[in-house]
Short mmCIF file of N, CA and C in Angstrom, two decimals:
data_model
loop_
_atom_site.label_atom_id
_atom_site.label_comp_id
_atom_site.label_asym_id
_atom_site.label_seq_id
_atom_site.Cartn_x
_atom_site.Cartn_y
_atom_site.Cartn_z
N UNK A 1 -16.58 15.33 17.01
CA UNK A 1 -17.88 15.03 17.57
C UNK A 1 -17.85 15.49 19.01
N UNK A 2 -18.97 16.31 19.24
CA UNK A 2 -18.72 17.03 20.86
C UNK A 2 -19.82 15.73 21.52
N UNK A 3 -19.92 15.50 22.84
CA UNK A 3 -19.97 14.63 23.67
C UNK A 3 -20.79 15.98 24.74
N UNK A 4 -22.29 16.02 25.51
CA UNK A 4 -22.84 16.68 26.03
C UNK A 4 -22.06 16.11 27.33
N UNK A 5 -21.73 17.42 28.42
CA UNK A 5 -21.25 16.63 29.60
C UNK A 5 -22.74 16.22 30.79
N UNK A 6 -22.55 15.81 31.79
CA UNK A 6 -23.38 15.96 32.66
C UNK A 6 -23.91 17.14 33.46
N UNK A 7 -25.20 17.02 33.64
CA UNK A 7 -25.33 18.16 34.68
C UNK A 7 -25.01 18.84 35.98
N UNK A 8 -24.09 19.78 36.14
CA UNK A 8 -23.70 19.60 36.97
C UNK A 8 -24.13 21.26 38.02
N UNK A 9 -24.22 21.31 39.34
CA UNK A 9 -25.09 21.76 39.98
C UNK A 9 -24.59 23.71 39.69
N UNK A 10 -25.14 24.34 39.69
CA UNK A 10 -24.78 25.62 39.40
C UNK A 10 -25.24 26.23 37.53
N UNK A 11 -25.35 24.83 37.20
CA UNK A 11 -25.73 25.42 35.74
C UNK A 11 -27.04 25.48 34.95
N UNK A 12 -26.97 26.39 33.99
CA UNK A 12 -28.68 25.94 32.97
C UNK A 12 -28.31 26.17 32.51
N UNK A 13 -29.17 26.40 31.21
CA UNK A 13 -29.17 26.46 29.93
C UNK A 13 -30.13 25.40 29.16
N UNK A 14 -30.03 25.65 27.86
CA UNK A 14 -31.04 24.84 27.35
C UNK A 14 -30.34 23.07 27.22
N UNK A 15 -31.49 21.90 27.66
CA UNK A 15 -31.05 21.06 27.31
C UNK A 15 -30.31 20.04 28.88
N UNK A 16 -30.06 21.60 30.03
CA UNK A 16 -29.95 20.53 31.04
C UNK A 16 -30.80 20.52 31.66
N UNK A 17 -32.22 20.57 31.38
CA UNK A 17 -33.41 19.64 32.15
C UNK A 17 -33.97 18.37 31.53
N UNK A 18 -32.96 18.03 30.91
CA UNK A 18 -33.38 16.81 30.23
C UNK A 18 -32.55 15.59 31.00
N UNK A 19 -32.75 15.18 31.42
CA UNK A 19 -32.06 13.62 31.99
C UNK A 19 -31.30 12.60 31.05
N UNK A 20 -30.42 12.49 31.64
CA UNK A 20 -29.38 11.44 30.74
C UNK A 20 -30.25 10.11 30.49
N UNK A 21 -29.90 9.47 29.57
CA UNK A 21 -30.36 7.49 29.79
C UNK A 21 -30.10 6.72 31.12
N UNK A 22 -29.33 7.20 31.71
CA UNK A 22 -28.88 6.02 33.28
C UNK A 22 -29.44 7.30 34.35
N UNK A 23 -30.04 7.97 34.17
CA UNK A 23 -30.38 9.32 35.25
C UNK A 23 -31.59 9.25 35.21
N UNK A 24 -32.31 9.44 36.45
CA UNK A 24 -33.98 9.64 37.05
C UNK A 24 -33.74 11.47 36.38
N UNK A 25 -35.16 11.70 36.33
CA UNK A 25 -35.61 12.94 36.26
C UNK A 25 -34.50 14.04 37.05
N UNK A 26 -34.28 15.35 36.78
CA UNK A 26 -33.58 16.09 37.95
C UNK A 26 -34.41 16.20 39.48
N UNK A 27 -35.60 16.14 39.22
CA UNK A 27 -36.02 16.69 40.49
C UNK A 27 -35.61 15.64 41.46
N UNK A 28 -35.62 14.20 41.64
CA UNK A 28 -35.13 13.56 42.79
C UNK A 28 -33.66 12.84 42.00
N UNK A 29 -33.41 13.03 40.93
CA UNK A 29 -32.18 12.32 40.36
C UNK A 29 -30.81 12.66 40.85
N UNK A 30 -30.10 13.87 40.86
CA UNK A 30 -28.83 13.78 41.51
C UNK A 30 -28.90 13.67 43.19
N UNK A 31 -29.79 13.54 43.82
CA UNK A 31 -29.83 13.11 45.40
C UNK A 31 -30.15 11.72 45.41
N UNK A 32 -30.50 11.27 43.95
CA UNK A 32 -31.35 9.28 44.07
C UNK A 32 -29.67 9.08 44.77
N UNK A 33 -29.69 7.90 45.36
CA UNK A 33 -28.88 6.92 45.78
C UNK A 33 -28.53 5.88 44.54
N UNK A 34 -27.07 5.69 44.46
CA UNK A 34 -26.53 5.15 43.11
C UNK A 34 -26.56 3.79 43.76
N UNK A 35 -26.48 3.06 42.32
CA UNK A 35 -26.40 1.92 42.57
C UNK A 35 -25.29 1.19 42.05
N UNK A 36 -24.73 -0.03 42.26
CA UNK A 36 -23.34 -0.91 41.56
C UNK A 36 -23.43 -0.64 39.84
N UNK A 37 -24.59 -0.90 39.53
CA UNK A 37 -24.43 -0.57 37.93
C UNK A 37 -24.22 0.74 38.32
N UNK A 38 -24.59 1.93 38.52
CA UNK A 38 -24.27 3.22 38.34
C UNK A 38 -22.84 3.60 38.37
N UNK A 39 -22.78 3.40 39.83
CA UNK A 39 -20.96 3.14 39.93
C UNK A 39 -19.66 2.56 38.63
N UNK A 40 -20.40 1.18 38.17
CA UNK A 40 -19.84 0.80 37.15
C UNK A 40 -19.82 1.37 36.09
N UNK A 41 -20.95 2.13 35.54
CA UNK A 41 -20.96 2.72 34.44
C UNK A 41 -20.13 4.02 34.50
N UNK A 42 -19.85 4.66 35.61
CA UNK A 42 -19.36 5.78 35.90
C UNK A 42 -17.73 5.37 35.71
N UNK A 43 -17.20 4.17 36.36
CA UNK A 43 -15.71 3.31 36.07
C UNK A 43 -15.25 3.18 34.71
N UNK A 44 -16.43 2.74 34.00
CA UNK A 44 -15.87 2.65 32.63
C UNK A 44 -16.08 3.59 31.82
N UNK A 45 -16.28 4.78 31.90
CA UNK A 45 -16.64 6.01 31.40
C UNK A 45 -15.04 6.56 31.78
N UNK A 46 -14.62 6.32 33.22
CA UNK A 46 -13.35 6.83 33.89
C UNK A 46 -12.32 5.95 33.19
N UNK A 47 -12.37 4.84 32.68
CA UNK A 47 -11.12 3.73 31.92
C UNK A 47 -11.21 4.52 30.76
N UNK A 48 -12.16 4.65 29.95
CA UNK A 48 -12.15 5.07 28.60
C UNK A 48 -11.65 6.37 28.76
N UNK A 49 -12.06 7.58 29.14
CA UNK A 49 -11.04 8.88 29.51
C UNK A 49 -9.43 8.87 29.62
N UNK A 50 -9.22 7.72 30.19
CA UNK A 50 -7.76 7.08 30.65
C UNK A 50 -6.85 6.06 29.73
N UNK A 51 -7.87 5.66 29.10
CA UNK A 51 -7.34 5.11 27.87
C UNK A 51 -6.85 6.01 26.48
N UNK A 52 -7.84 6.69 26.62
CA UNK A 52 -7.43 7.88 25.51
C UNK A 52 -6.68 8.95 26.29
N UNK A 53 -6.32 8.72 27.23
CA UNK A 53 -4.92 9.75 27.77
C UNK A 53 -5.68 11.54 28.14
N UNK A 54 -6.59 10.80 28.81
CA UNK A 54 -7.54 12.55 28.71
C UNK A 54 -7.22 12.58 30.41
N UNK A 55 -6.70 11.51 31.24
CA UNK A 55 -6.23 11.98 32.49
C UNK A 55 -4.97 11.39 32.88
N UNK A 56 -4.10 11.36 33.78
CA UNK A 56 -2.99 10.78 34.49
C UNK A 56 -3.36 9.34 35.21
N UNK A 57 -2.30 8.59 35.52
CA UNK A 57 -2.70 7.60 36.27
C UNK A 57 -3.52 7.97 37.60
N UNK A 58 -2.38 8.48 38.50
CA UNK A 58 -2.89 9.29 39.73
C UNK A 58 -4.43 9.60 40.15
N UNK A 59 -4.47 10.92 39.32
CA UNK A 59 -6.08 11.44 38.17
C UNK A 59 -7.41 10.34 38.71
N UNK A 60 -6.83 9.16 37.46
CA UNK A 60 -7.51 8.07 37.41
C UNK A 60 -7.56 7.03 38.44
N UNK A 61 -6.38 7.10 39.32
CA UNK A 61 -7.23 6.14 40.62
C UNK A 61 -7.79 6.89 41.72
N UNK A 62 -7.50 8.34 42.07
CA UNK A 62 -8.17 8.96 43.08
C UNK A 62 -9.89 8.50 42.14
N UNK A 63 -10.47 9.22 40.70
CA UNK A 63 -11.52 9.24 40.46
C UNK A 63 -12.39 7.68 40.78
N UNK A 64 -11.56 6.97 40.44
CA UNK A 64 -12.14 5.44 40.47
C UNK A 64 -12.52 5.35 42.06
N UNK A 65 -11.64 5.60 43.25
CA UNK A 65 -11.90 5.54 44.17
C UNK A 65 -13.04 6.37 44.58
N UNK A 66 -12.53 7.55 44.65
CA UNK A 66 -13.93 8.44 44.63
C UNK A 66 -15.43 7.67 44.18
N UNK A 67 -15.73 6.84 43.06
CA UNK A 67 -16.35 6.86 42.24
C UNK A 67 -16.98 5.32 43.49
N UNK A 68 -16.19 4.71 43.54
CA UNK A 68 -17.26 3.14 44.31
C UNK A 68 -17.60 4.05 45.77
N UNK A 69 -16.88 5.00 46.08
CA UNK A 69 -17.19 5.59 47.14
C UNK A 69 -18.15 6.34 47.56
N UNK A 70 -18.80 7.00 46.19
CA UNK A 70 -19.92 7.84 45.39
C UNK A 70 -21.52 7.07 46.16
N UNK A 71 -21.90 8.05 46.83
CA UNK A 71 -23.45 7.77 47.42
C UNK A 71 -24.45 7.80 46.19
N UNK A 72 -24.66 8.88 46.20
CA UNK A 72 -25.25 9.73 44.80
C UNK A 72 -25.25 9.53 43.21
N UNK A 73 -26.03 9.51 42.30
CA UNK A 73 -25.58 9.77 41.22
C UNK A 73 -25.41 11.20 40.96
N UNK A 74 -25.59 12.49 41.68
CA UNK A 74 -25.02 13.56 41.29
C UNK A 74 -23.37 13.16 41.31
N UNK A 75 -22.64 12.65 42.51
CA UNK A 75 -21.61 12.57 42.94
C UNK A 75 -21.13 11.89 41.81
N UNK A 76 -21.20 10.94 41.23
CA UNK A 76 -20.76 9.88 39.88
C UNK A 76 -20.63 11.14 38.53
N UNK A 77 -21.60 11.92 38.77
CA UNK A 77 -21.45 13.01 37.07
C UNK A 77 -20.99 13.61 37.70
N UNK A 78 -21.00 14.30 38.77
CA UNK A 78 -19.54 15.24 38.70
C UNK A 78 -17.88 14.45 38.79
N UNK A 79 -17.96 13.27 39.14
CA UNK A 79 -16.88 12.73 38.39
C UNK A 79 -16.35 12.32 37.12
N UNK A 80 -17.11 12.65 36.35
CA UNK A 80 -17.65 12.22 34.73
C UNK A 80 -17.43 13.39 34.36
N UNK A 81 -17.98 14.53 34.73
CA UNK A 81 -18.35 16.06 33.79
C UNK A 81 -17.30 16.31 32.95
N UNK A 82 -16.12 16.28 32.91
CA UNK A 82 -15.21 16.92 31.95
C UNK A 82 -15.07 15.75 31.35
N UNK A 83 -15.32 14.15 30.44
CA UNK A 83 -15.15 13.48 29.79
C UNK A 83 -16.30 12.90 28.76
N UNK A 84 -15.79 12.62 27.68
CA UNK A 84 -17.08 12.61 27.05
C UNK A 84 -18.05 10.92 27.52
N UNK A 85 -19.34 10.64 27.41
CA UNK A 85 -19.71 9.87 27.91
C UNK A 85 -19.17 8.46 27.10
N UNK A 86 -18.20 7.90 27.07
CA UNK A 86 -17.91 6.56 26.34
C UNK A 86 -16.05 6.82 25.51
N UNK A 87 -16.06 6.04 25.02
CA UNK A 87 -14.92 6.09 23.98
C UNK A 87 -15.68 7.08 22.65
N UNK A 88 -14.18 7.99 22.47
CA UNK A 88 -14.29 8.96 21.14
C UNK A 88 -13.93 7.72 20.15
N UNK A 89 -15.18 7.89 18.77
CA UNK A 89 -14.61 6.78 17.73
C UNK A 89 -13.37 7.51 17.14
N UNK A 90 -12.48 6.73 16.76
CA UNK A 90 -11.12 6.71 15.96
C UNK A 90 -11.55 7.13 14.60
N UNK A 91 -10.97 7.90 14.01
CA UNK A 91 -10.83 7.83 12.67
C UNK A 91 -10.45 6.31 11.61
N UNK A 92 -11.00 6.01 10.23
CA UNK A 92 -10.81 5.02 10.28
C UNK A 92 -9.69 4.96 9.29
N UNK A 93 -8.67 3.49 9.72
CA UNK A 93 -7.51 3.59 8.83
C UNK A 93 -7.56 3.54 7.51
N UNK A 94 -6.92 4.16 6.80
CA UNK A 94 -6.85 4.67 5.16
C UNK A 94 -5.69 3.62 4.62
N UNK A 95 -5.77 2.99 3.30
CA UNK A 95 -4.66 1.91 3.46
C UNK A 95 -4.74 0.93 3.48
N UNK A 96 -3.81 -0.05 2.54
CA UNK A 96 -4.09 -1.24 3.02
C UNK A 96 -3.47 -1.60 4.17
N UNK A 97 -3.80 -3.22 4.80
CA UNK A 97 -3.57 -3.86 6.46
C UNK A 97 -2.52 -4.21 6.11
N UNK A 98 -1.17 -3.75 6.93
CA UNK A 98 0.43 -4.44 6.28
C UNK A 98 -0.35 -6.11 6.62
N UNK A 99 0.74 -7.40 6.06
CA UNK A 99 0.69 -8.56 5.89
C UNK A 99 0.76 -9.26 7.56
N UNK A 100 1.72 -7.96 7.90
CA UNK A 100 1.84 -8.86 9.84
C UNK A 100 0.63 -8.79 10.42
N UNK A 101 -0.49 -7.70 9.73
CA UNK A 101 -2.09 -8.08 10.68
C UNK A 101 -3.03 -8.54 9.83
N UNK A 102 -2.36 -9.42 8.51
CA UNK A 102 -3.80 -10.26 7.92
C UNK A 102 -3.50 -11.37 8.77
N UNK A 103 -5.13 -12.11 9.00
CA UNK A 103 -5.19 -13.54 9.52
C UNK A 103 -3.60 -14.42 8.86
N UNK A 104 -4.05 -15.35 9.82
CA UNK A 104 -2.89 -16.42 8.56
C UNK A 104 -3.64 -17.04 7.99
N UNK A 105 -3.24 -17.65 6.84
CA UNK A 105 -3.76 -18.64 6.34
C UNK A 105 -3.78 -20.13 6.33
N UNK A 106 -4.58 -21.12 6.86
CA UNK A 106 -3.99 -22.33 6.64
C UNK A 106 -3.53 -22.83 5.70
N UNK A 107 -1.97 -23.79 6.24
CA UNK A 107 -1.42 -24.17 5.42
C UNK A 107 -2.39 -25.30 4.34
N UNK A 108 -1.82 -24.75 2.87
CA UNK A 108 -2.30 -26.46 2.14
C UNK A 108 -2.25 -27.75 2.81
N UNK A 109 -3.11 -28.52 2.30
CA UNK A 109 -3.25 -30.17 2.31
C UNK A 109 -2.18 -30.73 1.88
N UNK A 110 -1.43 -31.50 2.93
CA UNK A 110 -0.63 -32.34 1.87
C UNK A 110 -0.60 -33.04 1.25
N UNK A 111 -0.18 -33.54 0.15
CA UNK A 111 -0.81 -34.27 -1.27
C UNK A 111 0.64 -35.92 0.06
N UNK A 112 -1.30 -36.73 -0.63
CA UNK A 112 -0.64 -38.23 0.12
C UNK A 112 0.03 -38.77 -0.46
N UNK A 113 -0.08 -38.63 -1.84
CA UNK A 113 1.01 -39.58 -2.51
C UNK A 113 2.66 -39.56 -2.62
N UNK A 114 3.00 -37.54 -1.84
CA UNK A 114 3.84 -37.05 -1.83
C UNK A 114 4.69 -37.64 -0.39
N UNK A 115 3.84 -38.40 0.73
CA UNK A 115 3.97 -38.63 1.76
C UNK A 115 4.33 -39.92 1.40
N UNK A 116 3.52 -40.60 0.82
CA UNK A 116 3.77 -42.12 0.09
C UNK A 116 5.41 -42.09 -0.76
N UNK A 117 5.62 -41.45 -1.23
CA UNK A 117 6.97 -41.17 -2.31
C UNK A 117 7.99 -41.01 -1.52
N UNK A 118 7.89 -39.74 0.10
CA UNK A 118 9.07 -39.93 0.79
C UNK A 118 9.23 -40.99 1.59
N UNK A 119 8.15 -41.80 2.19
CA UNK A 119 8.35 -43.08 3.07
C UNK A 119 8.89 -44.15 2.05
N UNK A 120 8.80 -44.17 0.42
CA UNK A 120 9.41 -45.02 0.06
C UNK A 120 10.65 -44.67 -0.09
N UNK A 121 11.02 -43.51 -0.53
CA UNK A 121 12.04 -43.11 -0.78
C UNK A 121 13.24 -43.32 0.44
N UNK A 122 12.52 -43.22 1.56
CA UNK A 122 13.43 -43.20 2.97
C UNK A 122 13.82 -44.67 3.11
N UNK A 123 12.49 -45.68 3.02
CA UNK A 123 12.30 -47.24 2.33
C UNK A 123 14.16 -47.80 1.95
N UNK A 124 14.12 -47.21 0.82
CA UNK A 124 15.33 -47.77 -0.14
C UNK A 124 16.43 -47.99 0.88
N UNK A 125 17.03 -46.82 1.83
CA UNK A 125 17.88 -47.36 2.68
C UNK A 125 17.76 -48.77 2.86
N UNK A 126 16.78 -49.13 3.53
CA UNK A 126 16.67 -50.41 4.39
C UNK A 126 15.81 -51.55 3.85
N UNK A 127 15.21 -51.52 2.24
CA UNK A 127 15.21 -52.82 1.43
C UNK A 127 16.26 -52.88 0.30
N UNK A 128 17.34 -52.37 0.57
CA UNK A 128 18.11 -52.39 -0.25
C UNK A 128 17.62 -51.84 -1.72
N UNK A 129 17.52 -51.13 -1.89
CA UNK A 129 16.22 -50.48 -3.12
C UNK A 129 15.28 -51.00 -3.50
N UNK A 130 14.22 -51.78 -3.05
CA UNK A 130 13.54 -52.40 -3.85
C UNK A 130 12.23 -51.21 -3.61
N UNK A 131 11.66 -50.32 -2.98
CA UNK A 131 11.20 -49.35 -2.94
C UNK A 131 11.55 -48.19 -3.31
N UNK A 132 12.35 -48.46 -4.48
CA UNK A 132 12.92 -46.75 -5.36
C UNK A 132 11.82 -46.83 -6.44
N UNK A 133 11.13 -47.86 -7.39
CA UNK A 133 10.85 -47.29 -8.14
C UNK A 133 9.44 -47.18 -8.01
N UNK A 134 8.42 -47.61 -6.72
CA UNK A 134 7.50 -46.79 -6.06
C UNK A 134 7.66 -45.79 -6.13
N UNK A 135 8.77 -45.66 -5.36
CA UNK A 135 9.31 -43.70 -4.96
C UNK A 135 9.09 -42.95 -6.20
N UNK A 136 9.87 -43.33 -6.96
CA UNK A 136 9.64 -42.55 -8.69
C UNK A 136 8.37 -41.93 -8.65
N UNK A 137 7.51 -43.30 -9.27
CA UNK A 137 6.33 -43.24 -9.79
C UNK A 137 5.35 -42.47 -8.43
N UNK A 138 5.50 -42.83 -7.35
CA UNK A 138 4.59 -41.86 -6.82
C UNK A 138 5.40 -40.25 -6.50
N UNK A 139 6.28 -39.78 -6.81
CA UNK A 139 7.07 -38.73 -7.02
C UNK A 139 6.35 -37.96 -7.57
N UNK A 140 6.57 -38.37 -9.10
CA UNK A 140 6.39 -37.91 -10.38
C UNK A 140 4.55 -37.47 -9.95
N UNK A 141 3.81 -38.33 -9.90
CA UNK A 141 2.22 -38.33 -9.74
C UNK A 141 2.14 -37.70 -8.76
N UNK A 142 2.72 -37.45 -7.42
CA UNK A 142 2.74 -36.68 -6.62
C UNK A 142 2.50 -34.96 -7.00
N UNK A 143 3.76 -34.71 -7.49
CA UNK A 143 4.09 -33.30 -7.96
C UNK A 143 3.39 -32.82 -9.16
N UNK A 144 2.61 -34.10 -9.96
CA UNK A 144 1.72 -33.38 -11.45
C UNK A 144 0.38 -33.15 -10.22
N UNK A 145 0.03 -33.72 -9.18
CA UNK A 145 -1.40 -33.81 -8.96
C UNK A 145 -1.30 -32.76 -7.69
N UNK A 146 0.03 -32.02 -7.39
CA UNK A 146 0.14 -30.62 -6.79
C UNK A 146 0.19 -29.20 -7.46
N UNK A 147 -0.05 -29.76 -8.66
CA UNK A 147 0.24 -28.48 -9.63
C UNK A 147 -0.41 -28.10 -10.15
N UNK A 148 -1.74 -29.39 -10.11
CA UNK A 148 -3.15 -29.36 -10.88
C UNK A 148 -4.08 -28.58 -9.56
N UNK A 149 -4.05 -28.88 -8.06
CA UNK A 149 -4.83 -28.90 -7.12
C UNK A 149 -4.44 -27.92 -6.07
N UNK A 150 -3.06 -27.64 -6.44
CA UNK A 150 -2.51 -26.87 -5.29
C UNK A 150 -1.96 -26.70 -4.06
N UNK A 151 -2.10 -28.49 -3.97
CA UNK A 151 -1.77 -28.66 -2.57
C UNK A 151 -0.61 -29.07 -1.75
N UNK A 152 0.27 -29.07 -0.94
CA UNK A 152 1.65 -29.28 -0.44
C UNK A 152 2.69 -30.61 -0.25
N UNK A 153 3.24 -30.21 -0.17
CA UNK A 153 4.25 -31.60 -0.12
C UNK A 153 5.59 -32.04 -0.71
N UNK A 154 5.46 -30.46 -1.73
CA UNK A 154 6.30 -30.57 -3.03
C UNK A 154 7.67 -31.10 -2.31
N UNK A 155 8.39 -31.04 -0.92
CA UNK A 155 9.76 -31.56 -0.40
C UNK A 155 9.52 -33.01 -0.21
N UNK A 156 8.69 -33.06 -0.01
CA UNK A 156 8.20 -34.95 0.22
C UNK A 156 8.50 -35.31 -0.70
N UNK A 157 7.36 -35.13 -1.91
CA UNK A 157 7.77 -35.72 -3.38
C UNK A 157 9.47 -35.74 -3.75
N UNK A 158 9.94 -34.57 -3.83
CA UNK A 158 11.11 -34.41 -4.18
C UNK A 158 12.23 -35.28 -3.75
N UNK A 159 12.07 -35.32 -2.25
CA UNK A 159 12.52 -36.43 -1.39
C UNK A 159 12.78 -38.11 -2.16
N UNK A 160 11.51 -38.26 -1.65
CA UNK A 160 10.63 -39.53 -2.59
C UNK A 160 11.68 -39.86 -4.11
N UNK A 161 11.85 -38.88 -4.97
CA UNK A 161 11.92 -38.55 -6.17
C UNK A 161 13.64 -39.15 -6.06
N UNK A 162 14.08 -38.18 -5.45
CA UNK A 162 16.14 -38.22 -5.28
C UNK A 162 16.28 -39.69 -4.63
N UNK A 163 15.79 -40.00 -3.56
CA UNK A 163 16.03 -41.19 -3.38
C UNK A 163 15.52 -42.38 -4.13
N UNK A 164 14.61 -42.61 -4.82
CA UNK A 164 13.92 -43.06 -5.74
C UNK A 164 15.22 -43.49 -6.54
N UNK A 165 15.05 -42.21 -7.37
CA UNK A 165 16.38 -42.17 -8.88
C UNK A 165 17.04 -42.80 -8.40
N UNK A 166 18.42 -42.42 -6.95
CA UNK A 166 19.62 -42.76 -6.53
C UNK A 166 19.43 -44.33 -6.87
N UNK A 167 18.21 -45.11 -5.92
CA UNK A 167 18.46 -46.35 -5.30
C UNK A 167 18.16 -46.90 -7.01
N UNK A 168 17.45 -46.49 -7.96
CA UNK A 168 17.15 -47.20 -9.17
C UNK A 168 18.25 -46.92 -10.22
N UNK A 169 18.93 -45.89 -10.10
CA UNK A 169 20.30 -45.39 -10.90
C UNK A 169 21.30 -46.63 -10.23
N UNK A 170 21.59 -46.90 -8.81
CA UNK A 170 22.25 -47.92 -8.06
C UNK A 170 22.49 -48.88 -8.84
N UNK A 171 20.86 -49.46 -8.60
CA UNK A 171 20.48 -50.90 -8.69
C UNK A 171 20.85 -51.20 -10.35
N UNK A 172 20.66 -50.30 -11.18
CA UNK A 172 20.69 -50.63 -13.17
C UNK A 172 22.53 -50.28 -12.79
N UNK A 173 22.83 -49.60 -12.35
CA UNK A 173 24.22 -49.88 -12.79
C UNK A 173 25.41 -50.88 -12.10
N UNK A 174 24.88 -51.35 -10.64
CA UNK A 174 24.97 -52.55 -10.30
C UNK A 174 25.05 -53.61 -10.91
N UNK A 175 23.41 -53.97 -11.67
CA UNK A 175 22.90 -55.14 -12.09
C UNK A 175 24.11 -55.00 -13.42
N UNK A 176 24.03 -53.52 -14.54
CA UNK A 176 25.24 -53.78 -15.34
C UNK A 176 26.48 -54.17 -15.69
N UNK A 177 27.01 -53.66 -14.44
CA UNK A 177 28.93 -54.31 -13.98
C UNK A 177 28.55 -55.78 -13.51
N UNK A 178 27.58 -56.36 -13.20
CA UNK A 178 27.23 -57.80 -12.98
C UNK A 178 27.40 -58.38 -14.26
N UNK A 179 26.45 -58.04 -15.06
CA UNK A 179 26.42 -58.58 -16.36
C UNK A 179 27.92 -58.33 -17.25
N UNK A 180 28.07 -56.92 -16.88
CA UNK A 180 29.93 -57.11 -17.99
C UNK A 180 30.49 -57.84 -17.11
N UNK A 181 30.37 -58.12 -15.86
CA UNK A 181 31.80 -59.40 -15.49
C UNK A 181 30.81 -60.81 -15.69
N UNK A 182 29.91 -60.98 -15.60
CA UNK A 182 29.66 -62.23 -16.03
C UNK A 182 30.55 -63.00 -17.51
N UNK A 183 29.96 -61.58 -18.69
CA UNK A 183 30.83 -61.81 -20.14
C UNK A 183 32.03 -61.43 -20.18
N UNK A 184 32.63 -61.21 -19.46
CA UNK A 184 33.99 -60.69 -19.23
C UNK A 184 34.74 -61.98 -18.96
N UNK A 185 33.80 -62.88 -18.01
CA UNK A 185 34.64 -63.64 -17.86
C UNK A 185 34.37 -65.28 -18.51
#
């Protein structure tokens, strides 16, 4: 895509008596007196050139200087003339977006009962198990109602679940060696 440059003094042809969008007519336009928007628009016309590597640093701060220094808007397009007016569009990428520049996704909900299962499960330490077979049962219901819904927690539950078993595997084989030494003896 070619980019028309500005008019600049010495030339014709067809097309430069037509005035840019930010330009008065030629007849009093490159002697009008510029103004801060003019200046500015002329800066970021000079970033975008510089961004796409169409000048040097150097290049680019004499022009910038030049440019707030600029009386004239002739003086502003002949600092402009060899760049096109704005950013050149990019070609567009072909391909899918690798995974490191999709959004993230928020994480799932965590399923409460899975939260409920590890606080009992953690529980058992310190009631001596009497919160394992909570733990179980909200384990178990935990992990069917993450599988149906989709939603997170599955280490909670699991949690919940191991300590659960342990403290209720404990407690039945405890309570058993109770009972064989009771008849034992």
């Amino acid at each position: 895509m070619s980019y028309p440059s500005p008019w600049q003094p010495g030339q014709s042809g067809p097309g430069w008596n037509q005035p840019r969008a930010w330009q008065e007519p030629q007849a009093a336009g490159h002697s009008m007196l510029a103004s801060t928007a003019d200046r500015e628009r002329a800066v970021d016309v000079l970033r975008a050139g510089f961004g796409e590597g169409r000048m040097q640093q150097p290049e680019f701060e004499k022009r910038v200087a030049r440019a707030y220094a600029a009386r004239t808007v002739g003086e502003l397009a002949l600092l402009v003339a060899d760049l096109p007016q704005g950013p050149v569009p990019l070609p567009a990428v072909s391909g899918p977006v690798p995974r490191t520049f999709l959004p993230v996704a928020a994480p799932p909900k965590t399923n409460e009962k899975a939260i409920g299962a590890a606080i009992c499960g953690v529980l058992c330490l310190v009631t001596a198990g009497l919160t394992g077979v909570p733990a179980v049962i909200l384990g178990h219901s935990a992990r069917s109602e993450m599988r149906r819904t989709g939603e997170g927690g599955e280490g909670l539950a699991l949690m919940g679940l191991v300590f659960g078993w342990l403290s209720t595997v404990g407690w039945a084989l405890f309570v058993t060696l109770l009972f064989v030494a009771v008849l034992a003896s």
